[in-house]
């Protein structure tokens, strides 16, 4: 059975609180584990969440402010300590490669993990696999910062009644899927279009074109909402979004599930973020809490 869920390791912005750890988000996507922006304390939060270092297949860092990367040393060393057998790919802004090197080798340890560094310098596709495409787009935060988008290719949903009608079963179903035709039966004769899913991750940024590019028709958008609308000027001055702005993006981009996070310590009541976002966005809104498990929406029906 495939699993597609977001495990929230932390939801604070620059300053953690008693309720909010620094950033950290593990997206479990079938057999992959995308660890986004592991801030300080992410290794312990991973343990508390019930996830394991062996779940991580890619580390994706948006930028090198501390609340988005200071957990890297602990994560890297845990990968080695647990003898994680697979390669872990690391994506981060190329201009901050020296920061990643310092974080990766922050202290003495037995370096046993296979970590493949893949710096990001331009907009577009940065990796492909069974999961589909991983893309990165530059954001506007004062230092180099990239958002990430996971795009599953469109496919087909097999129709059992049509397969039975044509006498196709067992291994022959996979053969038909791979070849597109079998004994004169076309794939489209026994299936219907299945739209691929999209996941978008947008952290510290002002509003810019690439925020919309990343969010476009996402099934789940995880996006910072550091400030509330009453502090819009402050948000712009510091290169951040408000809950209102994030929700408008979600509405304009036809997002299905909106996950707000990265909250300033100045706000104590999470309900304010939900109330503000609900005025702009008519879909499902999640105000992320540490150790939440947020399910990626089930596939929408139709093409």
PDB file of C-alpha atoms in Angstrom:
ATOM      1  CA  UNK A   1       0.000   0.000   0.000  1.00  0.00           C
ATOM      2  CA  UNK A   2       1.358   3.409  -0.940  1.00  0.00           C
ATOM      3  CA  UNK A   3       1.628   6.153   1.671  1.00  0.00           C
ATOM      4  CA  UNK A   4       1.559   9.848   0.887  1.00  0.00           C
ATOM      5  CA  UNK A   5       1.674  12.029   3.958  1.00  0.00           C
ATOM      6  CA  UNK A   6       3.503  14.994   5.442  1.00  0.00           C
ATOM      7  CA  UNK A   7       5.066  14.496   8.865  1.00  0.00           C
ATOM      8  CA  UNK A   8       5.539  17.888  10.510  1.00  0.00           C
ATOM      9  CA  UNK A   9       8.691  18.021  12.630  1.00  0.00           C
ATOM     10  CA  UNK A  10       8.555  21.727  13.447  1.00  0.00           C
ATOM     11  CA  UNK A  11       6.530  24.842  12.688  1.00  0.00           C
ATOM     12  CA  UNK A  12       8.440  27.770  14.200  1.00  0.00           C
ATOM     13  CA  UNK A  13      10.179  30.504  12.268  1.00  0.00           C
ATOM     14  CA  UNK A  14      13.416  32.105  13.484  1.00  0.00           C
ATOM     15  CA  UNK A  15      12.750  31.599  17.191  1.00  0.00           C
ATOM     16  CA  UNK A  16      11.423  28.238  18.464  1.00  0.00           C
ATOM     17  CA  UNK A  17       8.884  28.245  21.273  1.00  0.00           C
ATOM     18  CA  UNK A  18       7.791  25.753  23.914  1.00  0.00           C
ATOM     19  CA  UNK A  19       5.150  24.476  21.491  1.00  0.00           C
ATOM     20  CA  UNK A  20       7.021  24.864  18.198  1.00  0.00           C
ATOM     21  CA  UNK A  21      10.302  23.324  17.180  1.00  0.00           C
ATOM     22  CA  UNK A  22      12.363  24.819  14.383  1.00  0.00           C
ATOM     23  CA  UNK A  23      11.263  23.832  10.863  1.00  0.00           C
ATOM     24  CA  UNK A  24      11.316  20.287   9.566  1.00  0.00           C
ATOM     25  CA  UNK A  25       9.013  18.368   7.226  1.00  0.00           C
ATOM     26  CA  UNK A  26       9.229  14.773   6.036  1.00  0.00           C
ATOM     27  CA  UNK A  27       7.114  14.016   2.987  1.00  0.00           C
ATOM     28  CA  UNK A  28       6.522  10.287   2.668  1.00  0.00           C
ATOM     29  CA  UNK A  29       5.671   9.661  -0.973  1.00  0.00           C
ATOM     30  CA  UNK A  30       5.276   5.979  -1.761  1.00  0.00           C
ATOM     31  CA  UNK A  31       8.779   4.585  -1.243  1.00  0.00           C
ATOM     32  CA  UNK A  32      10.498   7.975  -1.046  1.00  0.00           C
ATOM     33  CA  UNK A  33      11.128  10.282   1.894  1.00  0.00           C
ATOM     34  CA  UNK A  34      11.744  13.965   1.142  1.00  0.00           C
ATOM     35  CA  UNK A  35      13.129  15.803   4.180  1.00  0.00           C
ATOM     36  CA  UNK A  36      12.562  19.532   3.751  1.00  0.00           C
ATOM     37  CA  UNK A  37      14.405  22.219   5.743  1.00  0.00           C
ATOM     38  CA  UNK A  38      15.614  20.280   8.798  1.00  0.00           C
ATOM     39  CA  UNK A  39      16.039  22.919  11.487  1.00  0.00           C
ATOM     40  CA  UNK A  40      17.613  22.501  14.910  1.00  0.00           C
ATOM     41  CA  UNK A  41      16.166  19.519  16.766  1.00  0.00           C
ATOM     42  CA  UNK A  42      14.938  17.677  13.668  1.00  0.00           C
ATOM     43  CA  UNK A  43      16.684  14.428  14.614  1.00  0.00           C
ATOM     44  CA  UNK A  44      14.796  14.233  17.912  1.00  0.00           C
ATOM     45  CA  UNK A  45      11.524  15.300  16.310  1.00  0.00           C
ATOM     46  CA  UNK A  46      11.958  12.551  13.727  1.00  0.00           C
ATOM     47  CA  UNK A  47      12.214  10.036  16.572  1.00  0.00           C
ATOM     48  CA  UNK A  48       9.185  11.498  18.346  1.00  0.00           C
ATOM     49  CA  UNK A  49       7.138  11.308  15.146  1.00  0.00           C
ATOM     50  CA  UNK A  50       7.743   7.589  14.755  1.00  0.00           C
ATOM     51  CA  UNK A  51       9.713   8.040  11.528  1.00  0.00           C
ATOM     52  CA  UNK A  52      13.273   6.849  11.013  1.00  0.00           C
ATOM     53  CA  UNK A  53      16.407   8.144   9.341  1.00  0.00           C
ATOM     54  CA  UNK A  54      16.129   5.243   6.911  1.00  0.00           C
ATOM     55  CA  UNK A  55      12.894   6.812   5.594  1.00  0.00           C
ATOM     56  CA  UNK A  56      14.897   9.724   4.149  1.00  0.00           C
ATOM     57  CA  UNK A  57      15.913   9.466   0.497  1.00  0.00           C
ATOM     58  CA  UNK A  58      16.325  13.177  -0.283  1.00  0.00           C
ATOM     59  CA  UNK A  59      17.159  16.281   1.736  1.00  0.00           C
ATOM     60  CA  UNK A  60      15.817  19.520   0.246  1.00  0.00           C
ATOM     61  CA  UNK A  61      16.990  22.815   1.747  1.00  0.00           C
ATOM     62  CA  UNK A  62      15.319  26.019   0.599  1.00  0.00           C
ATOM     63  CA  UNK A  63      17.986  28.389   1.956  1.00  0.00           C
ATOM     64  CA  UNK A  64      20.686  28.679   4.581  1.00  0.00           C
ATOM     65  CA  UNK A  65      19.090  30.638   7.384  1.00  0.00           C
ATOM     66  CA  UNK A  66      19.564  28.652  10.570  1.00  0.00           C
ATOM     67  CA  UNK A  67      15.954  27.720  11.234  1.00  0.00           C
ATOM     68  CA  UNK A  68      15.947  25.852   7.910  1.00  0.00           C
ATOM     69  CA  UNK A  69      19.246  23.986   8.105  1.00  0.00           C
ATOM     70  CA  UNK A  70      20.794  23.731  11.574  1.00  0.00           C
ATOM     71  CA  UNK A  71      19.429  20.204  11.941  1.00  0.00           C
ATOM     72  CA  UNK A  72      21.573  18.949   9.057  1.00  0.00           C
ATOM     73  CA  UNK A  73      24.525  17.815  11.237  1.00  0.00           C
ATOM     74  CA  UNK A  74      22.338  15.590  13.397  1.00  0.00           C
ATOM     75  CA  UNK A  75      20.473  14.150  10.423  1.00  0.00           C
ATOM     76  CA  UNK A  76      23.659  13.423   8.483  1.00  0.00           C
ATOM     77  CA  UNK A  77      25.315  11.754  11.450  1.00  0.00           C
ATOM     78  CA  UNK A  78      22.174   9.719  12.187  1.00  0.00           C
ATOM     79  CA  UNK A  79      22.153   8.452   8.600  1.00  0.00           C
ATOM     80  CA  UNK A  80      25.670   7.139   9.191  1.00  0.00           C
ATOM     81  CA  UNK A  81      24.964   5.804  12.680  1.00  0.00           C
ATOM     82  CA  UNK A  82      21.979   3.835  11.385  1.00  0.00           C
ATOM     83  CA  UNK A  83      23.974   2.559   8.394  1.00  0.00           C
ATOM     84  CA  UNK A  84      21.258   3.706   5.985  1.00  0.00           C
ATOM     85  CA  UNK A  85      22.041   1.561   2.927  1.00  0.00           C
ATOM     86  CA  UNK A  86      20.650   3.725   0.123  1.00  0.00           C
ATOM     87  CA  UNK A  87      21.985   6.917  -1.414  1.00  0.00           C
ATOM     88  CA  UNK A  88      20.513  10.100   0.048  1.00  0.00           C
ATOM     89  CA  UNK A  89      20.434  13.001  -2.398  1.00  0.00           C
ATOM     90  CA  UNK A  90      20.919  16.509  -0.998  1.00  0.00           C
ATOM     91  CA  UNK A  91      19.522  19.551  -2.821  1.00  0.00           C
ATOM     92  CA  UNK A  92      20.336  23.108  -1.721  1.00  0.00           C
ATOM     93  CA  UNK A  93      21.173  26.511  -3.250  1.00  0.00           C
ATOM     94  CA  UNK A  94      24.524  26.261  -5.014  1.00  0.00           C
ATOM     95  CA  UNK A  95      25.632  29.616  -3.612  1.00  0.00           C
ATOM     96  CA  UNK A  96      25.422  28.092  -0.117  1.00  0.00           C
ATOM     97  CA  UNK A  97      27.476  24.980  -0.871  1.00  0.00           C
ATOM     98  CA  UNK A  98      30.101  26.089   1.661  1.00  0.00           C
ATOM     99  CA  UNK A  99      27.405  26.217   4.345  1.00  0.00           C
ATOM    100  CA  UNK A 100      26.268  22.694   3.509  1.00  0.00           C
ATOM    101  CA  UNK A 101      29.845  21.420   3.714  1.00  0.00           C
ATOM    102  CA  UNK A 102      30.288  22.991   7.154  1.00  0.00           C
ATOM    103  CA  UNK A 103      26.991  21.545   8.362  1.00  0.00           C
ATOM    104  CA  UNK A 104      27.701  18.104   6.910  1.00  0.00           C
ATOM    105  CA  UNK A 105      31.079  17.919   8.641  1.00  0.00           C
ATOM    106  CA  UNK A 106      30.235  19.939  11.747  1.00  0.00           C
ATOM    107  CA  UNK A 107      31.945  17.483  14.113  1.00  0.00           C
ATOM    108  CA  UNK A 108      33.950  14.288  14.162  1.00  0.00           C
ATOM    109  CA  UNK A 109      31.966  11.141  13.307  1.00  0.00           C
ATOM    110  CA  UNK A 110      32.271   7.932  11.336  1.00  0.00           C
ATOM    111  CA  UNK A 111      31.025   9.006   7.920  1.00  0.00           C
ATOM    112  CA  UNK A 112      29.344   5.910   6.511  1.00  0.00           C
ATOM    113  CA  UNK A 113      26.311   7.332   4.680  1.00  0.00           C
ATOM    114  CA  UNK A 114      26.261   7.794   0.923  1.00  0.00           C
ATOM    115  CA  UNK A 115      25.106  11.405   0.555  1.00  0.00           C
ATOM    116  CA  UNK A 116      25.143  12.777  -2.977  1.00  0.00           C
ATOM    117  CA  UNK A 117      25.251  16.557  -3.104  1.00  0.00           C
ATOM    118  CA  UNK A 118      23.211  18.043  -5.963  1.00  0.00           C
ATOM    119  CA  UNK A 119      23.269  21.865  -5.659  1.00  0.00           C
ATOM    120  CA  UNK A 120      20.507  23.919  -7.269  1.00  0.00           C
ATOM    121  CA  UNK A 121      21.318  26.974  -9.379  1.00  0.00           C
ATOM    122  CA  UNK A 122      18.500  27.394 -11.909  1.00  0.00           C
ATOM    123  CA  UNK A 123      14.736  27.059 -12.178  1.00  0.00           C
ATOM    124  CA  UNK A 124      13.328  23.779 -13.447  1.00  0.00           C
ATOM    125  CA  UNK A 125      13.748  20.042 -13.098  1.00  0.00           C
ATOM    126  CA  UNK A 126      16.458  18.860 -10.694  1.00  0.00           C
ATOM    127  CA  UNK A 127      15.687  15.140 -10.341  1.00  0.00           C
ATOM    128  CA  UNK A 128      13.533  12.359 -11.748  1.00  0.00           C
ATOM    129  CA  UNK A 129      12.575   8.921 -10.477  1.00  0.00           C
ATOM    130  CA  UNK A 130       9.640   6.637  -9.858  1.00  0.00           C
ATOM    131  CA  UNK A 131       8.114   9.537  -7.946  1.00  0.00           C
ATOM    132  CA  UNK A 132       8.040  11.705 -11.078  1.00  0.00           C
ATOM    133  CA  UNK A 133       9.857  15.050 -11.324  1.00  0.00           C
ATOM    134  CA  UNK A 134      11.360  17.163  -8.574  1.00  0.00           C
ATOM    135  CA  UNK A 135      11.558  20.817  -9.580  1.00  0.00           C
ATOM    136  CA  UNK A 136      13.022  23.904  -7.929  1.00  0.00           C
ATOM    137  CA  UNK A 137      12.202  27.579  -8.483  1.00  0.00           C
ATOM    138  CA  UNK A 138      13.967  30.637  -7.127  1.00  0.00           C
ATOM    139  CA  UNK A 139      12.124  32.699  -4.511  1.00  0.00           C
ATOM    140  CA  UNK A 140      12.564  36.255  -3.165  1.00  0.00           C
ATOM    141  CA  UNK A 141      14.025  36.308   0.321  1.00  0.00           C
ATOM    142  CA  UNK A 142      17.180  38.411   0.281  1.00  0.00           C
ATOM    143  CA  UNK A 143      19.511  35.409   0.091  1.00  0.00           C
ATOM    144  CA  UNK A 144      19.329  32.631  -2.476  1.00  0.00           C
ATOM    145  CA  UNK A 145      16.234  30.590  -1.738  1.00  0.00           C
ATOM    146  CA  UNK A 146      14.389  27.938  -3.749  1.00  0.00           C
ATOM    147  CA  UNK A 147      10.970  26.367  -3.412  1.00  0.00           C
ATOM    148  CA  UNK A 148      10.382  22.762  -4.455  1.00  0.00           C
ATOM    149  CA  UNK A 149       7.627  21.017  -6.385  1.00  0.00           C
ATOM    150  CA  UNK A 150       7.037  17.302  -6.821  1.00  0.00           C
ATOM    151  CA  UNK A 151       5.138  16.400  -9.981  1.00  0.00           C
ATOM    152  CA  UNK A 152       3.792  12.922 -10.642  1.00  0.00           C
ATOM    153  CA  UNK A 153       3.255  12.178 -14.356  1.00  0.00           C
ATOM    154  CA  UNK A 154      -0.257  11.633 -15.617  1.00  0.00           C
ATOM    155  CA  UNK A 155      -1.185   7.982 -16.043  1.00  0.00           C
ATOM    156  CA  UNK A 156      -4.098   5.618 -16.385  1.00  0.00           C
ATOM    157  CA  UNK A 157      -6.545   4.070 -13.942  1.00  0.00           C
ATOM    158  CA  UNK A 158      -7.277   0.487 -14.903  1.00  0.00           C
ATOM    159  CA  UNK A 159     -10.962  -0.469 -15.103  1.00  0.00           C
ATOM    160  CA  UNK A 160     -11.543  -4.014 -13.730  1.00  0.00           C
ATOM    161  CA  UNK A 161     -14.781  -4.518 -15.656  1.00  0.00           C
ATOM    162  CA  UNK A 162     -13.102  -3.620 -18.946  1.00  0.00           C
ATOM    163  CA  UNK A 163     -10.129  -5.881 -18.213  1.00  0.00           C
ATOM    164  CA  UNK A 164     -12.507  -8.762 -17.482  1.00  0.00           C
ATOM    165  CA  UNK A 165     -14.467  -8.049 -20.639  1.00  0.00           C
ATOM    166  CA  UNK A 166     -11.306  -8.478 -22.710  1.00  0.00           C
ATOM    167  CA  UNK A 167      -9.979 -11.407 -20.683  1.00  0.00           C
ATOM    168  CA  UNK A 168      -6.872  -9.588 -19.440  1.00  0.00           C
ATOM    169  CA  UNK A 169      -5.650 -10.533 -15.979  1.00  0.00           C
ATOM    170  CA  UNK A 170      -2.553 -11.258 -13.930  1.00  0.00           C
ATOM    171  CA  UNK A 171       0.851 -10.395 -15.449  1.00  0.00           C
ATOM    172  CA  UNK A 172      -0.817  -9.479 -18.743  1.00  0.00           C
ATOM    173  CA  UNK A 173      -2.198  -6.317 -17.117  1.00  0.00           C
ATOM    174  CA  UNK A 174       1.317  -5.029 -16.422  1.00  0.00           C
ATOM    175  CA  UNK A 175       2.422  -5.999 -19.921  1.00  0.00           C
ATOM    176  CA  UNK A 176      -0.429  -3.964 -21.367  1.00  0.00           C
ATOM    177  CA  UNK A 177       0.482  -1.011 -19.150  1.00  0.00           C
ATOM    178  CA  UNK A 178       4.100  -1.168 -20.266  1.00  0.00           C
ATOM    179  CA  UNK A 179       3.495  -1.760 -23.974  1.00  0.00           C
ATOM    180  CA  UNK A 180       0.323   0.254 -24.466  1.00  0.00           C
ATOM    181  CA  UNK A 181      -1.231  -2.532 -26.546  1.00  0.00           C
ATOM    182  CA  UNK A 182      -1.678  -6.284 -26.176  1.00  0.00           C
ATOM    183  CA  UNK A 183      -3.284  -8.684 -28.650  1.00  0.00           C
ATOM    184  CA  UNK A 184      -5.043  -5.789 -30.360  1.00  0.00           C
ATOM    185  CA  UNK A 185      -6.352  -4.349 -27.072  1.00  0.00           C
ATOM    186  CA  UNK A 186      -5.204  -0.766 -26.455  1.00  0.00           C
ATOM    187  CA  UNK A 187      -4.495   0.604 -23.003  1.00  0.00           C
ATOM    188  CA  UNK A 188      -7.177   3.259 -23.456  1.00  0.00           C
ATOM    189  CA  UNK A 189      -9.740   0.507 -24.120  1.00  0.00           C
ATOM    190  CA  UNK A 190      -9.453  -0.783 -20.538  1.00  0.00           C
ATOM    191  CA  UNK A 191      -8.529   2.341 -18.567  1.00  0.00           C
ATOM    192  CA  UNK A 192      -9.327   5.990 -18.009  1.00  0.00           C
ATOM    193  CA  UNK A 193      -6.951   8.956 -17.643  1.00  0.00           C
ATOM    194  CA  UNK A 194      -5.482   9.482 -14.168  1.00  0.00           C
ATOM    195  CA  UNK A 195      -4.114  12.900 -13.359  1.00  0.00           C
ATOM    196  CA  UNK A 196      -0.756  12.894 -11.592  1.00  0.00           C
ATOM    197  CA  UNK A 197      -0.532  14.510  -8.159  1.00  0.00           C
ATOM    198  CA  UNK A 198       1.488  17.610  -7.254  1.00  0.00           C
ATOM    199  CA  UNK A 199       3.089  18.676  -3.985  1.00  0.00           C
ATOM    200  CA  UNK A 200       4.566  22.156  -3.476  1.00  0.00           C
ATOM    201  CA  UNK A 201       6.832  23.459  -0.725  1.00  0.00           C
ATOM    202  CA  UNK A 202       7.265  27.234  -0.410  1.00  0.00           C
ATOM    203  CA  UNK A 203       9.242  28.724   2.433  1.00  0.00           C
ATOM    204  CA  UNK A 204      10.665  32.160   3.180  1.00  0.00           C
ATOM    205  CA  UNK A 205       9.766  34.541   0.370  1.00  0.00           C
ATOM    206  CA  UNK A 206       7.924  37.663  -0.623  1.00  0.00           C
ATOM    207  CA  UNK A 207       5.187  37.278  -3.216  1.00  0.00           C
ATOM    208  CA  UNK A 208       6.755  36.655  -6.626  1.00  0.00           C
ATOM    209  CA  UNK A 209       5.892  34.873  -9.868  1.00  0.00           C
ATOM    210  CA  UNK A 210       7.581  31.637  -8.796  1.00  0.00           C
ATOM    211  CA  UNK A 211       5.356  31.314  -5.737  1.00  0.00           C
ATOM    212  CA  UNK A 212       2.471  30.943  -8.172  1.00  0.00           C
ATOM    213  CA  UNK A 213       4.502  28.669 -10.452  1.00  0.00           C
ATOM    214  CA  UNK A 214       5.188  26.304  -7.564  1.00  0.00           C
ATOM    215  CA  UNK A 215       1.630  26.353  -6.222  1.00  0.00           C
ATOM    216  CA  UNK A 216      -0.150  25.914  -9.552  1.00  0.00           C
ATOM    217  CA  UNK A 217      -2.845  23.219  -9.143  1.00  0.00           C
ATOM    218  CA  UNK A 218      -1.017  21.565  -6.253  1.00  0.00           C
ATOM    219  CA  UNK A 219      -2.871  18.811  -4.420  1.00  0.00           C
ATOM    220  CA  UNK A 220      -1.024  19.953  -1.306  1.00  0.00           C
ATOM    221  CA  UNK A 221       0.720  23.295  -0.808  1.00  0.00           C
ATOM    222  CA  UNK A 222       2.937  23.673   2.255  1.00  0.00           C
ATOM    223  CA  UNK A 223       3.685  27.356   2.559  1.00  0.00           C
ATOM    224  CA  UNK A 224       5.045  29.773   5.098  1.00  0.00           C
ATOM    225  CA  UNK A 225       2.685  32.236   6.742  1.00  0.00           C
ATOM    226  CA  UNK A 226       5.058  33.891   9.161  1.00  0.00           C
ATOM    227  CA  UNK A 227       2.854  36.932   9.724  1.00  0.00           C
ATOM    228  CA  UNK A 228      -0.782  37.960   9.879  1.00  0.00           C
ATOM    229  CA  UNK A 229      -2.226  40.614   7.576  1.00  0.00           C
ATOM    230  CA  UNK A 230      -1.970  43.337  10.210  1.00  0.00           C
ATOM    231  CA  UNK A 231       1.805  43.009   9.851  1.00  0.00           C
ATOM    232  CA  UNK A 232       1.934  42.934   6.040  1.00  0.00           C
ATOM    233  CA  UNK A 233       4.580  45.662   5.842  1.00  0.00           C
ATOM    234  CA  UNK A 234       6.766  43.821   8.326  1.00  0.00           C
ATOM    235  CA  UNK A 235       6.378  40.654   6.273  1.00  0.00           C
ATOM    236  CA  UNK A 236       7.519  42.407   3.104  1.00  0.00           C
ATOM    237  CA  UNK A 237      10.428  44.084   4.872  1.00  0.00           C
ATOM    238  CA  UNK A 238      11.702  40.713   6.088  1.00  0.00           C
ATOM    239  CA  UNK A 239      10.991  38.698   2.939  1.00  0.00           C
ATOM    240  CA  UNK A 240       7.988  36.733   4.211  1.00  0.00           C
ATOM    241  CA  UNK A 241       4.316  36.053   3.538  1.00  0.00           C
ATOM    242  CA  UNK A 242       1.178  36.591   5.581  1.00  0.00           C
ATOM    243  CA  UNK A 243      -1.531  33.977   6.016  1.00  0.00           C
ATOM    244  CA  UNK A 244      -3.772  36.149   3.857  1.00  0.00           C
ATOM    245  CA  UNK A 245      -1.242  36.250   1.010  1.00  0.00           C
ATOM    246  CA  UNK A 246      -0.591  32.501   1.200  1.00  0.00           C
ATOM    247  CA  UNK A 247      -4.307  31.759   1.096  1.00  0.00           C
ATOM    248  CA  UNK A 248      -4.846  34.035  -1.898  1.00  0.00           C
ATOM    249  CA  UNK A 249      -2.094  32.175  -3.731  1.00  0.00           C
ATOM    250  CA  UNK A 250      -3.813  28.877  -2.929  1.00  0.00           C
ATOM    251  CA  UNK A 251      -7.154  30.194  -4.178  1.00  0.00           C
ATOM    252  CA  UNK A 252      -5.714  31.667  -7.380  1.00  0.00           C
ATOM    253  CA  UNK A 253      -3.724  28.497  -8.114  1.00  0.00           C
ATOM    254  CA  UNK A 254      -6.595  26.064  -7.482  1.00  0.00           C
ATOM    255  CA  UNK A 255      -4.786  24.285  -4.649  1.00  0.00           C
ATOM    256  CA  UNK A 256      -6.710  21.423  -3.006  1.00  0.00           C
ATOM    257  CA  UNK A 257      -5.171  21.368   0.500  1.00  0.00           C
ATOM    258  CA  UNK A 258      -3.372  24.341   2.064  1.00  0.00           C
ATOM    259  CA  UNK A 259      -0.916  23.726   4.909  1.00  0.00           C
ATOM    260  CA  UNK A 260       0.234  26.884   6.706  1.00  0.00           C
ATOM    261  CA  UNK A 261       3.388  26.831   8.836  1.00  0.00           C
ATOM    262  CA  UNK A 262       6.535  28.783   9.869  1.00  0.00           C
ATOM    263  CA  UNK A 263       4.786  31.005  12.406  1.00  0.00           C
ATOM    264  CA  UNK A 264       6.371  33.996  14.123  1.00  0.00           C
ATOM    265  CA  UNK A 265       6.723  33.695  17.870  1.00  0.00           C
ATOM    266  CA  UNK A 266       4.815  36.994  18.224  1.00  0.00           C
ATOM    267  CA  UNK A 267       1.498  35.158  17.695  1.00  0.00           C
ATOM    268  CA  UNK A 268       0.087  32.848  20.348  1.00  0.00           C
ATOM    269  CA  UNK A 269      -3.288  31.839  18.882  1.00  0.00           C
ATOM    270  CA  UNK A 270      -3.081  29.582  15.784  1.00  0.00           C
ATOM    271  CA  UNK A 271      -6.800  30.130  15.184  1.00  0.00           C
ATOM    272  CA  UNK A 272      -6.002  33.619  13.901  1.00  0.00           C
ATOM    273  CA  UNK A 273      -4.117  32.114  10.959  1.00  0.00           C
ATOM    274  CA  UNK A 274      -7.006  29.827  10.089  1.00  0.00           C
ATOM    275  CA  UNK A 275      -9.567  32.612  10.308  1.00  0.00           C
ATOM    276  CA  UNK A 276      -7.504  34.895   8.088  1.00  0.00           C
ATOM    277  CA  UNK A 277      -6.815  32.188   5.492  1.00  0.00           C
ATOM    278  CA  UNK A 278     -10.455  31.058   5.383  1.00  0.00           C
ATOM    279  CA  UNK A 279     -11.509  34.515   4.207  1.00  0.00           C
ATOM    280  CA  UNK A 280      -9.432  34.009   1.040  1.00  0.00           C
ATOM    281  CA  UNK A 281      -9.351  30.252   0.361  1.00  0.00           C
ATOM    282  CA  UNK A 282     -12.334  27.946   0.022  1.00  0.00           C
ATOM    283  CA  UNK A 283     -10.487  24.620   0.180  1.00  0.00           C
ATOM    284  CA  UNK A 284      -9.143  22.578   3.090  1.00  0.00           C
ATOM    285  CA  UNK A 285      -6.865  24.498   5.447  1.00  0.00           C
ATOM    286  CA  UNK A 286      -4.441  22.917   7.907  1.00  0.00           C
ATOM    287  CA  UNK A 287      -2.668  25.031  10.524  1.00  0.00           C
ATOM    288  CA  UNK A 288       0.342  22.801  11.047  1.00  0.00           C
ATOM    289  CA  UNK A 289       1.323  21.678  14.533  1.00  0.00           C
ATOM    290  CA  UNK A 290       4.510  19.895  15.534  1.00  0.00           C
ATOM    291  CA  UNK A 291       4.263  16.120  14.992  1.00  0.00           C
ATOM    292  CA  UNK A 292       1.119  16.372  12.861  1.00  0.00           C
ATOM    293  CA  UNK A 293       0.644  13.799  10.107  1.00  0.00           C
ATOM    294  CA  UNK A 294      -1.137  15.468   7.211  1.00  0.00           C
ATOM    295  CA  UNK A 295      -2.442  13.225   4.471  1.00  0.00           C
ATOM    296  CA  UNK A 296      -1.990  14.171   0.839  1.00  0.00           C
ATOM    297  CA  UNK A 297      -5.548  14.352  -0.591  1.00  0.00           C
ATOM    298  CA  UNK A 298      -6.802  11.313  -2.421  1.00  0.00           C
ATOM    299  CA  UNK A 299      -6.700  11.598  -6.165  1.00  0.00           C
ATOM    300  CA  UNK A 300      -9.341  13.766  -7.715  1.00  0.00           C
ATOM    301  CA  UNK A 301     -11.668  11.910 -10.047  1.00  0.00           C
ATOM    302  CA  UNK A 302     -11.555  12.344 -13.789  1.00  0.00           C
ATOM    303  CA  UNK A 303      -8.677  13.421 -16.047  1.00  0.00           C
TER     304      UNK A 303
END
